Short mmCIF file of C-alpha atoms in Angstrom, two decimals:
data_model
loop_
_atom_site.label_atom_id
_atom_site.label_comp_id
_atom_site.label_asym_id
_atom_site.label_seq_id
_atom_site.Cartn_x
_atom_site.Cartn_y
_atom_site.Cartn_z
CA UNK A 21 -2.99 140.16 59.69
CA UNK A 22 -2.02 141.29 56.42
CA UNK A 23 0.48 144.35 55.92
CA UNK A 24 2.38 145.63 53.23
CA UNK A 25 6.02 144.07 53.47
CA UNK A 26 7.51 147.02 53.11
CA UNK A 27 5.04 148.68 56.45
CA UNK A 28 6.11 145.75 58.41
CA UNK A 29 9.78 146.43 57.60
CA UNK A 30 9.51 149.66 59.55
CA UNK A 31 7.40 148.40 61.86
CA UNK A 32 10.15 145.87 62.68
CA UNK A 33 12.94 148.67 62.63
CA UNK A 34 10.60 150.74 65.16
CA UNK A 35 10.26 147.73 67.66
CA UNK A 36 13.63 146.48 67.49
CA UNK A 37 15.09 149.84 68.27
CA UNK A 38 12.39 150.43 71.20
CA UNK A 39 13.25 146.92 72.37
CA UNK A 40 16.97 147.51 72.09
CA UNK A 41 16.65 151.11 74.14
CA UNK A 42 14.98 149.45 77.01
CA UNK A 43 18.21 148.17 78.15
CA UNK A 44 17.79 144.43 77.13
CA UNK A 45 20.68 142.42 75.74
CA UNK A 46 21.10 142.53 72.04
CA UNK A 47 20.59 138.82 71.80
CA UNK A 48 17.20 138.71 73.95
CA UNK A 49 15.95 141.86 71.98
CA UNK A 50 16.58 140.32 68.48
CA UNK A 51 14.78 136.96 69.91
CA UNK A 52 11.64 138.94 71.51
CA UNK A 53 11.21 140.97 68.31
CA UNK A 54 11.51 137.68 66.32
CA UNK A 55 9.08 135.81 67.84
CA UNK A 56 6.86 138.72 68.46
CA UNK A 57 6.39 139.39 64.48
CA UNK A 58 6.48 135.57 63.50
CA UNK A 59 3.68 134.94 66.08
CA UNK A 60 1.48 138.23 65.11
CA UNK A 61 2.02 138.51 61.37
CA UNK A 62 3.18 134.81 59.87
CA UNK A 63 0.11 133.18 58.71
CA UNK A 64 1.47 129.94 60.25
CA UNK A 65 2.76 131.78 63.15
CA UNK A 66 2.96 129.04 65.65
CA UNK A 67 4.46 126.29 63.46
CA UNK A 68 7.18 128.91 62.45
CA UNK A 69 7.50 129.74 66.15
CA UNK A 70 8.08 125.74 66.74
CA UNK A 71 10.64 126.12 64.43
CA UNK A 72 12.94 128.98 66.05
CA UNK A 73 14.86 126.86 68.25
CA UNK A 74 16.21 124.93 65.38
CA UNK A 75 17.18 127.79 63.24
CA UNK A 76 18.97 129.35 66.65
CA UNK A 77 21.08 126.15 67.25
CA UNK A 78 21.42 125.53 63.57
CA UNK A 79 22.95 129.11 63.02
CA UNK A 80 25.21 128.22 65.88
CA UNK A 81 26.30 124.36 64.13
CA UNK A 82 29.40 126.11 61.91
CA UNK A 83 32.56 124.81 62.43
CA UNK A 84 33.99 128.41 61.44
CA UNK A 85 32.32 129.66 64.51
CA UNK A 86 35.26 127.96 66.64
CA UNK A 87 37.57 130.79 65.48
CA UNK A 88 35.84 133.31 67.36
CA UNK A 89 36.31 132.19 70.85
CA UNK A 90 39.93 131.24 70.18
CA UNK A 91 40.72 134.58 68.73
CA UNK A 92 39.24 136.10 71.97
CA UNK A 93 41.37 133.93 74.04
CA UNK A 94 44.10 135.04 72.44
CA UNK A 95 42.93 138.54 73.28
CA UNK A 96 42.23 138.07 76.81
CA UNK A 97 45.57 136.07 77.70
CA UNK A 98 47.46 139.59 76.04
CA UNK A 99 45.03 141.88 77.67
CA UNK A 100 45.59 140.17 81.27
CA UNK A 101 49.37 140.43 81.02
CA UNK A 102 52.07 143.06 80.59
CA UNK A 103 52.12 142.58 76.87
CA UNK A 104 50.39 146.03 76.29
CA UNK A 105 52.82 147.91 78.13
CA UNK A 106 55.82 146.33 76.97
CA UNK A 107 54.99 146.82 73.49
CA UNK A 108 54.22 150.56 74.37
CA UNK A 109 57.82 150.49 75.74
CA UNK A 110 59.68 148.78 73.04
CA UNK A 111 57.93 151.12 70.22
CA UNK A 112 58.50 154.09 72.21
CA UNK A 113 62.33 153.45 72.23
CA UNK A 114 62.44 152.40 68.60
CA UNK A 115 60.07 155.12 67.43
CA UNK A 116 61.04 158.11 69.22
CA UNK A 117 63.73 159.73 67.23
CA UNK A 118 60.71 160.31 64.83
CA UNK A 119 58.91 163.67 65.55
CA UNK A 120 55.94 163.34 67.55
CA UNK A 121 57.86 160.04 68.54
CA UNK A 122 55.33 159.03 71.59
CA UNK A 123 52.00 159.30 70.06
CA UNK A 124 53.37 157.78 66.90
CA UNK A 125 54.64 154.81 69.27
CA UNK A 126 51.56 154.73 70.88
CA UNK A 127 49.43 154.61 68.00
CA UNK A 128 51.68 151.84 66.67
CA UNK A 129 51.41 149.89 69.47
CA UNK A 130 47.36 149.87 69.58
CA UNK A 131 48.00 149.00 65.73
CA UNK A 132 49.83 145.80 66.75
CA UNK A 133 47.72 145.14 69.83
CA UNK A 134 44.76 145.42 68.29
CA UNK A 135 46.39 142.53 65.74
CA UNK A 136 46.86 140.30 68.75
CA UNK A 137 43.71 141.02 70.65
CA UNK A 138 40.90 141.76 68.23
CA UNK A 139 39.50 143.87 71.06
CA UNK A 140 38.89 147.66 71.05
CA UNK A 141 38.10 147.88 74.65
CA UNK A 142 40.92 146.04 75.59
CA UNK A 143 43.34 148.13 73.24
CA UNK A 144 42.56 151.17 74.97
CA UNK A 145 42.94 149.98 78.15
CA UNK A 146 46.07 148.22 77.86
CA UNK A 147 47.81 150.89 76.00
CA UNK A 148 45.92 153.75 77.51
CA UNK A 149 47.12 152.99 81.08
CA UNK A 150 50.76 153.37 80.04
CA UNK A 151 50.72 155.94 77.09
CA UNK A 152 48.15 158.62 78.26
CA UNK A 153 49.64 159.66 81.56
CA UNK A 154 53.30 159.38 79.83
CA UNK A 155 52.01 161.64 76.71
CA UNK A 156 50.45 164.20 79.32
CA UNK A 157 53.68 163.91 81.50
CA UNK A 158 55.67 165.17 78.55
CA UNK A 159 53.52 167.76 77.32
CA UNK A 160 50.93 166.23 74.91
CA UNK A 161 47.82 168.06 75.12
CA UNK A 162 44.98 166.17 76.53
CA UNK A 163 42.66 165.70 73.43
CA UNK A 164 45.92 164.64 71.54
CA UNK A 165 46.57 162.19 74.57
CA UNK A 166 42.83 160.77 74.78
CA UNK A 167 41.74 161.04 71.35
CA UNK A 168 44.96 159.54 70.25
CA UNK A 169 44.59 155.80 72.08
CA UNK A 170 40.61 156.12 71.80
CA UNK A 171 41.15 155.78 68.13
CA UNK A 172 43.91 153.84 68.00
CA UNK A 173 41.43 151.27 69.72
CA UNK A 174 39.37 151.08 66.85
CA UNK A 175 41.66 149.45 65.03
CA UNK A 176 40.99 146.12 66.86
CA UNK A 177 37.97 145.66 64.50
CA UNK A 178 39.59 146.29 61.08
CA UNK A 179 43.44 144.94 61.28
CA UNK A 180 43.50 141.21 61.06
CA UNK A 181 42.83 138.86 62.51
CA UNK A 182 39.71 140.49 63.45
CA UNK A 183 36.66 138.93 65.30
CA UNK A 184 34.35 141.41 63.29
CA UNK A 185 35.44 140.13 60.15
CA UNK A 186 35.00 136.99 61.10
CA UNK A 187 31.43 137.57 61.72
CA UNK A 188 30.95 139.31 58.90
CA UNK A 189 32.26 136.31 56.79
CA UNK A 190 29.82 133.51 58.82
CA UNK A 191 26.84 136.43 58.21
CA UNK A 192 27.63 136.76 54.42
CA UNK A 193 28.70 133.45 53.73
CA UNK A 194 32.42 135.20 52.21
CA UNK A 195 35.71 134.01 52.62
CA UNK A 196 37.03 134.92 55.82
CA UNK A 197 40.89 134.93 54.71
CA UNK A 198 40.21 137.29 52.00
CA UNK A 199 38.25 139.40 54.52
CA UNK A 200 41.36 139.31 56.56
CA UNK A 201 43.62 140.67 53.56
CA UNK A 202 40.96 143.20 52.45
CA UNK A 203 41.19 144.92 56.14
CA UNK A 204 45.25 144.84 56.19
CA UNK A 205 46.10 147.99 53.77
CA UNK A 206 43.10 149.86 54.92
CA UNK A 207 43.97 149.45 58.46
CA UNK A 208 47.60 150.84 57.87
CA UNK A 209 46.37 153.54 55.84
CA UNK A 210 44.37 154.46 59.07
CA UNK A 211 47.29 153.98 61.14
CA UNK A 212 49.01 156.57 59.09
CA UNK A 213 46.03 159.35 58.82
CA UNK A 214 45.94 159.02 62.95
CA UNK A 215 49.49 159.48 63.15
CA UNK A 216 49.76 162.45 60.59
CA UNK A 217 46.86 164.14 62.47
CA UNK A 218 48.26 163.38 66.18
CA UNK A 219 51.43 165.42 64.90
CA UNK A 220 49.89 168.03 63.33
CA UNK A 221 47.61 168.70 66.48
CA UNK A 222 50.09 168.60 68.74
CA UNK A 223 52.26 171.23 66.89
CA UNK A 224 48.89 173.25 66.24
CA UNK A 225 48.31 173.49 69.98
CA UNK A 226 51.62 174.90 70.40
CA UNK A 227 53.46 171.85 72.38
CA UNK A 228 56.17 171.84 69.62
CA UNK A 229 58.88 170.76 72.25
CA UNK A 230 57.38 167.50 72.92
CA UNK A 231 57.96 166.98 69.03
CA UNK A 232 61.76 167.10 69.60
CA UNK A 233 62.99 163.30 69.18
CA UNK A 234 64.53 161.32 72.40
CA UNK A 235 67.32 159.38 71.67
CA UNK A 236 67.79 155.87 73.42
CA UNK A 237 71.08 153.98 73.66
CA UNK A 238 71.20 150.37 71.24
CA UNK A 239 71.29 148.32 74.19
CA UNK A 240 68.26 150.19 75.70
CA UNK A 241 66.21 149.75 72.42
CA UNK A 242 67.20 145.92 72.58
CA UNK A 243 66.46 145.12 75.92
CA UNK A 244 62.84 146.19 75.43
CA UNK A 245 62.51 143.46 72.46
CA UNK A 246 62.83 140.00 74.18
CA UNK A 247 59.15 140.42 75.59
CA UNK A 248 57.70 141.67 72.45
CA UNK A 249 59.16 139.51 69.41
CA UNK A 250 57.44 136.22 70.54
CA UNK A 251 53.76 138.12 70.26
CA UNK A 252 54.98 139.40 67.05
CA UNK A 253 55.90 136.51 65.75
CA UNK A 254 52.84 134.61 66.65
CA UNK A 255 50.72 137.23 64.51
CA UNK A 256 53.42 136.77 61.60
CA UNK A 257 52.66 132.53 62.07
CA UNK A 258 49.06 133.13 62.28
CA UNK A 259 49.14 134.73 58.97
CA UNK A 260 51.45 132.63 57.49
CA UNK A 261 49.17 129.78 58.39
CA UNK A 262 45.81 131.22 57.49
CA UNK A 263 47.04 132.13 53.92
CA UNK A 264 50.07 129.54 53.29
CA UNK A 265 47.33 127.02 53.31
CA UNK A 266 48.56 125.32 56.42
CA UNK A 267 45.49 125.48 58.41
CA UNK A 268 41.91 126.57 58.13
CA UNK A 269 40.92 129.98 60.10
CA UNK A 270 39.53 128.05 63.01
CA UNK A 271 42.46 125.83 63.28
CA UNK A 272 44.76 128.90 62.96
CA UNK A 273 43.29 130.69 65.73
CA UNK A 274 43.35 127.30 68.09
CA UNK A 275 46.91 127.39 67.35
CA UNK A 276 47.40 131.10 67.98
CA UNK A 277 45.29 131.14 71.33
CA UNK A 278 47.40 128.14 72.58
CA UNK A 279 50.96 129.61 71.43
CA UNK A 280 49.87 133.19 73.10
CA UNK A 281 48.95 131.48 76.25
CA UNK A 282 52.20 129.52 76.17
CA UNK A 283 54.31 132.91 75.81
CA UNK A 284 52.07 134.55 78.55
CA UNK A 285 52.78 132.14 81.18
CA UNK A 286 56.50 131.45 79.88
CA UNK A 287 57.49 135.06 79.77
CA UNK A 288 54.75 136.69 81.83
CA UNK A 289 54.57 133.80 84.66
CA UNK A 290 51.25 133.74 84.42
CA UNK A 291 50.84 130.29 85.83
CA UNK A 292 48.37 130.76 88.78
CA UNK A 293 45.22 129.40 88.58
CA UNK A 294 43.70 132.94 89.34
CA UNK A 295 45.53 134.54 86.35
CA UNK A 296 44.31 131.55 83.97
CA UNK A 297 41.07 131.73 85.69
CA UNK A 298 40.62 135.59 84.53
CA UNK A 299 42.00 134.75 80.96
CA UNK A 300 39.09 132.01 80.51
CA UNK A 301 36.40 134.08 82.34
CA UNK A 302 36.73 137.33 80.04
CA UNK A 303 37.18 134.57 77.13
CA UNK A 304 33.75 132.66 77.84
CA UNK A 305 32.01 135.74 78.51
CA UNK A 306 32.68 137.85 75.36
CA UNK A 307 32.25 134.65 73.27
CA UNK A 308 29.00 133.67 74.61
CA UNK A 309 27.90 137.31 74.14
CA UNK A 310 28.96 137.21 70.53
CA UNK A 311 27.61 133.50 69.84
CA UNK A 312 24.09 134.35 71.31
CA UNK A 313 23.88 137.42 69.01
CA UNK A 314 24.52 135.39 66.12
CA UNK A 315 22.28 132.57 67.25
CA UNK A 316 19.89 135.73 67.73
CA UNK A 317 20.49 137.12 64.59
CA UNK A 318 19.37 133.82 62.47
CA UNK A 319 15.85 134.14 63.86
CA UNK A 320 16.22 137.82 62.89
CA UNK A 321 16.91 137.25 59.76
CA UNK A 322 14.52 134.32 59.33
CA UNK A 323 11.57 136.53 60.76
CA UNK A 324 12.40 139.36 57.97
CA UNK A 325 12.74 136.52 55.31
CA UNK A 326 9.63 134.64 56.33
CA UNK A 327 7.68 137.64 56.06
CA UNK A 328 8.97 138.81 52.68
CA UNK A 329 10.65 142.13 54.09
CA UNK A 330 14.21 141.26 53.05
CA UNK A 331 13.13 140.76 49.72
CA UNK A 332 10.75 143.39 49.34
CA UNK A 333 13.55 146.08 50.38
CA UNK A 334 16.02 144.24 48.17
CA UNK A 335 13.62 144.94 45.26
CA UNK A 336 12.48 148.57 46.16
CA UNK A 337 16.03 149.70 46.58
CA UNK A 338 17.11 148.10 43.18
CA UNK A 339 14.01 149.81 41.40
CA UNK A 340 15.05 153.39 42.98
CA UNK A 341 16.42 154.99 39.65
CA UNK A 342 19.52 156.80 41.57
CA UNK A 343 23.17 156.70 41.12
CA UNK A 344 25.14 153.98 42.76
CA UNK A 345 27.09 156.12 44.94
CA UNK A 346 23.93 158.07 46.15
CA UNK A 347 22.79 154.55 47.02
CA UNK A 348 26.15 153.77 49.20
CA UNK A 349 25.79 156.98 50.66
CA UNK A 350 22.59 156.41 51.46
CA UNK A 351 23.68 153.17 53.10
CA UNK A 352 26.75 154.63 54.74
CA UNK A 353 24.56 156.86 56.38
CA UNK A 354 22.49 154.06 57.63
CA UNK A 355 25.88 152.28 58.91
CA UNK A 356 26.96 155.26 60.74
CA UNK A 357 23.56 156.15 62.83
CA UNK A 358 23.51 152.10 63.68
CA UNK A 359 26.79 152.36 64.77
CA UNK A 360 26.16 155.20 66.93
CA UNK A 361 23.67 152.89 69.20
CA UNK A 362 24.48 149.32 68.72
CA UNK A 363 27.85 147.51 68.80
CA UNK A 364 29.41 146.18 65.06
CA UNK A 365 28.94 142.44 66.00
CA UNK A 366 25.00 143.20 66.19
CA UNK A 367 25.01 145.63 63.07
CA UNK A 368 26.90 143.18 60.97
CA UNK A 369 24.89 140.54 61.68
CA UNK A 370 21.39 142.29 61.25
CA UNK A 371 22.65 144.60 58.04
CA UNK A 372 24.95 142.74 55.91
CA UNK A 373 22.44 140.14 55.03
CA UNK A 374 20.09 142.55 53.65
CA UNK A 375 22.58 144.96 52.50
CA UNK A 376 25.14 142.85 50.68
CA UNK A 377 22.97 141.52 48.07
CA UNK A 378 21.57 145.28 47.08
CA UNK A 379 25.52 146.17 47.31
CA UNK A 380 26.46 143.41 44.56
CA UNK A 381 23.52 144.40 42.31
CA UNK A 382 24.81 147.80 42.31
CA UNK A 383 28.42 146.56 41.21
CA UNK A 384 30.45 147.09 44.25
CA UNK A 385 32.86 144.21 45.32
CA UNK A 386 31.77 142.62 48.96
CA UNK A 387 35.20 142.53 50.47
CA UNK A 388 35.66 146.31 49.62
CA UNK A 389 31.88 147.02 51.22
CA UNK A 390 32.91 144.93 54.36
CA UNK A 391 36.15 147.43 54.94
CA UNK A 392 33.84 150.26 54.43
CA UNK A 393 31.15 148.73 56.89
CA UNK A 394 33.88 148.00 59.19
CA UNK A 395 35.29 151.42 59.32
CA UNK A 396 31.97 153.00 59.78
CA UNK A 397 31.40 150.84 62.91
CA UNK A 398 35.27 152.40 64.37
CA UNK A 399 33.37 155.42 64.24
CA UNK A 400 30.70 154.61 66.13
CA UNK A 401 33.20 153.34 68.70
CA UNK A 402 34.18 157.13 69.44
CA UNK A 403 31.15 159.01 68.46
CA UNK A 404 28.26 159.49 71.22
CA UNK A 405 25.92 158.35 72.30
CA UNK A 406 27.25 155.13 73.16
CA UNK A 407 31.27 155.35 71.86
CA UNK A 408 32.25 152.43 74.12
CA UNK A 409 36.26 153.62 73.62
CA UNK A 410 35.35 157.13 75.25
CA UNK A 411 33.81 155.49 78.45
CA UNK A 412 37.05 153.16 78.58
CA UNK A 413 39.61 156.20 78.26
CA UNK A 414 37.45 158.00 80.78
CA UNK A 415 37.60 155.18 82.77
CA UNK A 416 41.54 155.12 82.53
CA UNK A 417 42.02 158.91 83.09
CA UNK A 418 38.92 159.89 85.00
CA UNK A 419 40.50 163.41 85.34
CA UNK A 420 40.06 164.13 82.09
CA UNK A 421 36.60 165.32 81.35
CA UNK A 422 34.52 162.91 78.98
CA UNK A 423 33.73 166.52 76.78
CA UNK A 424 37.99 167.00 76.21
CA UNK A 425 38.31 163.26 75.20
CA UNK A 426 35.32 163.39 73.16
CA UNK A 427 36.98 166.66 71.28
CA UNK A 428 40.16 165.09 71.07
CA UNK A 429 38.27 161.96 69.11
CA UNK A 430 36.33 163.69 66.82
CA UNK A 431 39.18 164.87 64.55
CA UNK A 432 40.03 161.06 64.15
CA UNK A 433 36.11 160.29 63.13
CA UNK A 434 37.22 162.86 60.05
CA UNK A 435 40.31 160.50 59.21
CA UNK A 436 37.89 157.63 59.10
CA UNK A 437 35.75 159.44 56.76
CA UNK A 438 38.77 160.88 54.76
CA UNK A 439 39.38 156.57 54.72
CA UNK A 440 36.12 155.74 53.35
CA UNK A 441 36.52 158.57 50.69
CA UNK A 442 39.87 157.15 49.83
CA UNK A 443 38.48 153.84 49.53
CA UNK A 444 35.70 154.97 47.14
CA UNK A 445 37.93 156.61 45.10
CA UNK A 446 40.92 154.10 45.23
CA UNK A 447 39.04 150.57 45.73
CA UNK A 448 42.03 148.73 45.24
CA UNK A 449 43.28 149.55 48.56
CA UNK A 450 41.02 146.83 49.96
CA UNK A 451 40.98 144.19 46.81
CA UNK A 452 44.47 144.67 45.52
CA UNK A 453 46.38 142.53 48.27
CA UNK A 454 43.37 139.56 48.29
CA UNK A 455 43.65 139.42 44.99
CA UNK A 456 47.53 139.28 44.79
CA UNK A 457 47.51 136.44 47.54
CA UNK A 458 44.47 134.46 46.60
CA UNK A 459 43.57 135.29 43.37
CA UNK A 460 40.39 137.45 41.80
CA UNK A 461 37.34 136.71 43.62
CA UNK A 462 34.56 134.95 41.60
CA UNK A 463 31.76 137.59 41.23
#
């Protein structure tokens, strides 16, 4: 059957949306769409279909993919222990002399826990279980208590080491180490914006008494450190090994996972078989889900390429006589809409290989674009209709209405939009650190 590639691309987009909205898993949905369109529209459909198993497993035959289950294992071990609550308590004692120190310490705990776990839902659950009841008890508005944790949880896909950045690097064949560095300063910038808004919103709602600093003795401050310092040391060690040329991302992830499990066993006494089984079970479930999506995205990309859809879209966009910033605005709108309905990994695997050549042709840095894309995915995590973090917070604090959680989260979406605008005006926020540590990227 002969159809114009652009028309075929519209059909693929509609079919993909319908299949994924049916409730089928993302991986199976991509496989169904890929096989169906190759079978119907590829002139050599049967032969192409016979190649699909090889393409799927070939996509997974990549040593760099080992870093994904290793970083997930690292996060599962942290999430299954009391590390989140201990981290929260330590930061509270050290930061409560800062005005609004409790919400500031919650966001700081979210940032550090995100770096350890790489998981937004795990961060929301771990920090929220302690942070939300404590903030509400001390008089913080429900919108601030719920919204700050929901937004802080999104940092897990931007602050290194980030599984999402690893997936982007594999999908676009870009340096994972450079991607990690590119996300570091924007991640800290987002933390600062979140903290500033939280303090302002608390003051605006009239809860000025909770902004008064709480005083802890030095003994109380130092007593909270022994359980937290090992995890922070592991983060620093992982980053040193990665950027010091000591090990590859996969090797670094494996060592980091082993060290986190050792610390969890020694510090939190997680030597019971049941506790370790929970860690391995959670790690396996999430790893298999992500790896299946990666394999299915290989089929999806092959289908788009074999039907000349990718090439035609890229050619059509490059022929548009529009300013490159108008083009970037259109891409951001597309990413936002996609992020509302699909998980970040699925959007990156489907969209990044198509968008990156277009972005590069328009003169944008691919590592800068990775950060912009990731922040768009963060917005999707706290925006309806899916908004995974919103439902996690609702599960932690069921007496807070979902509308209240959404109301509290929306201003943080504004903070993320401000971050994207700042990155557009000052792209060096994302590119300066990678260029400093690893040298300028080869264009």
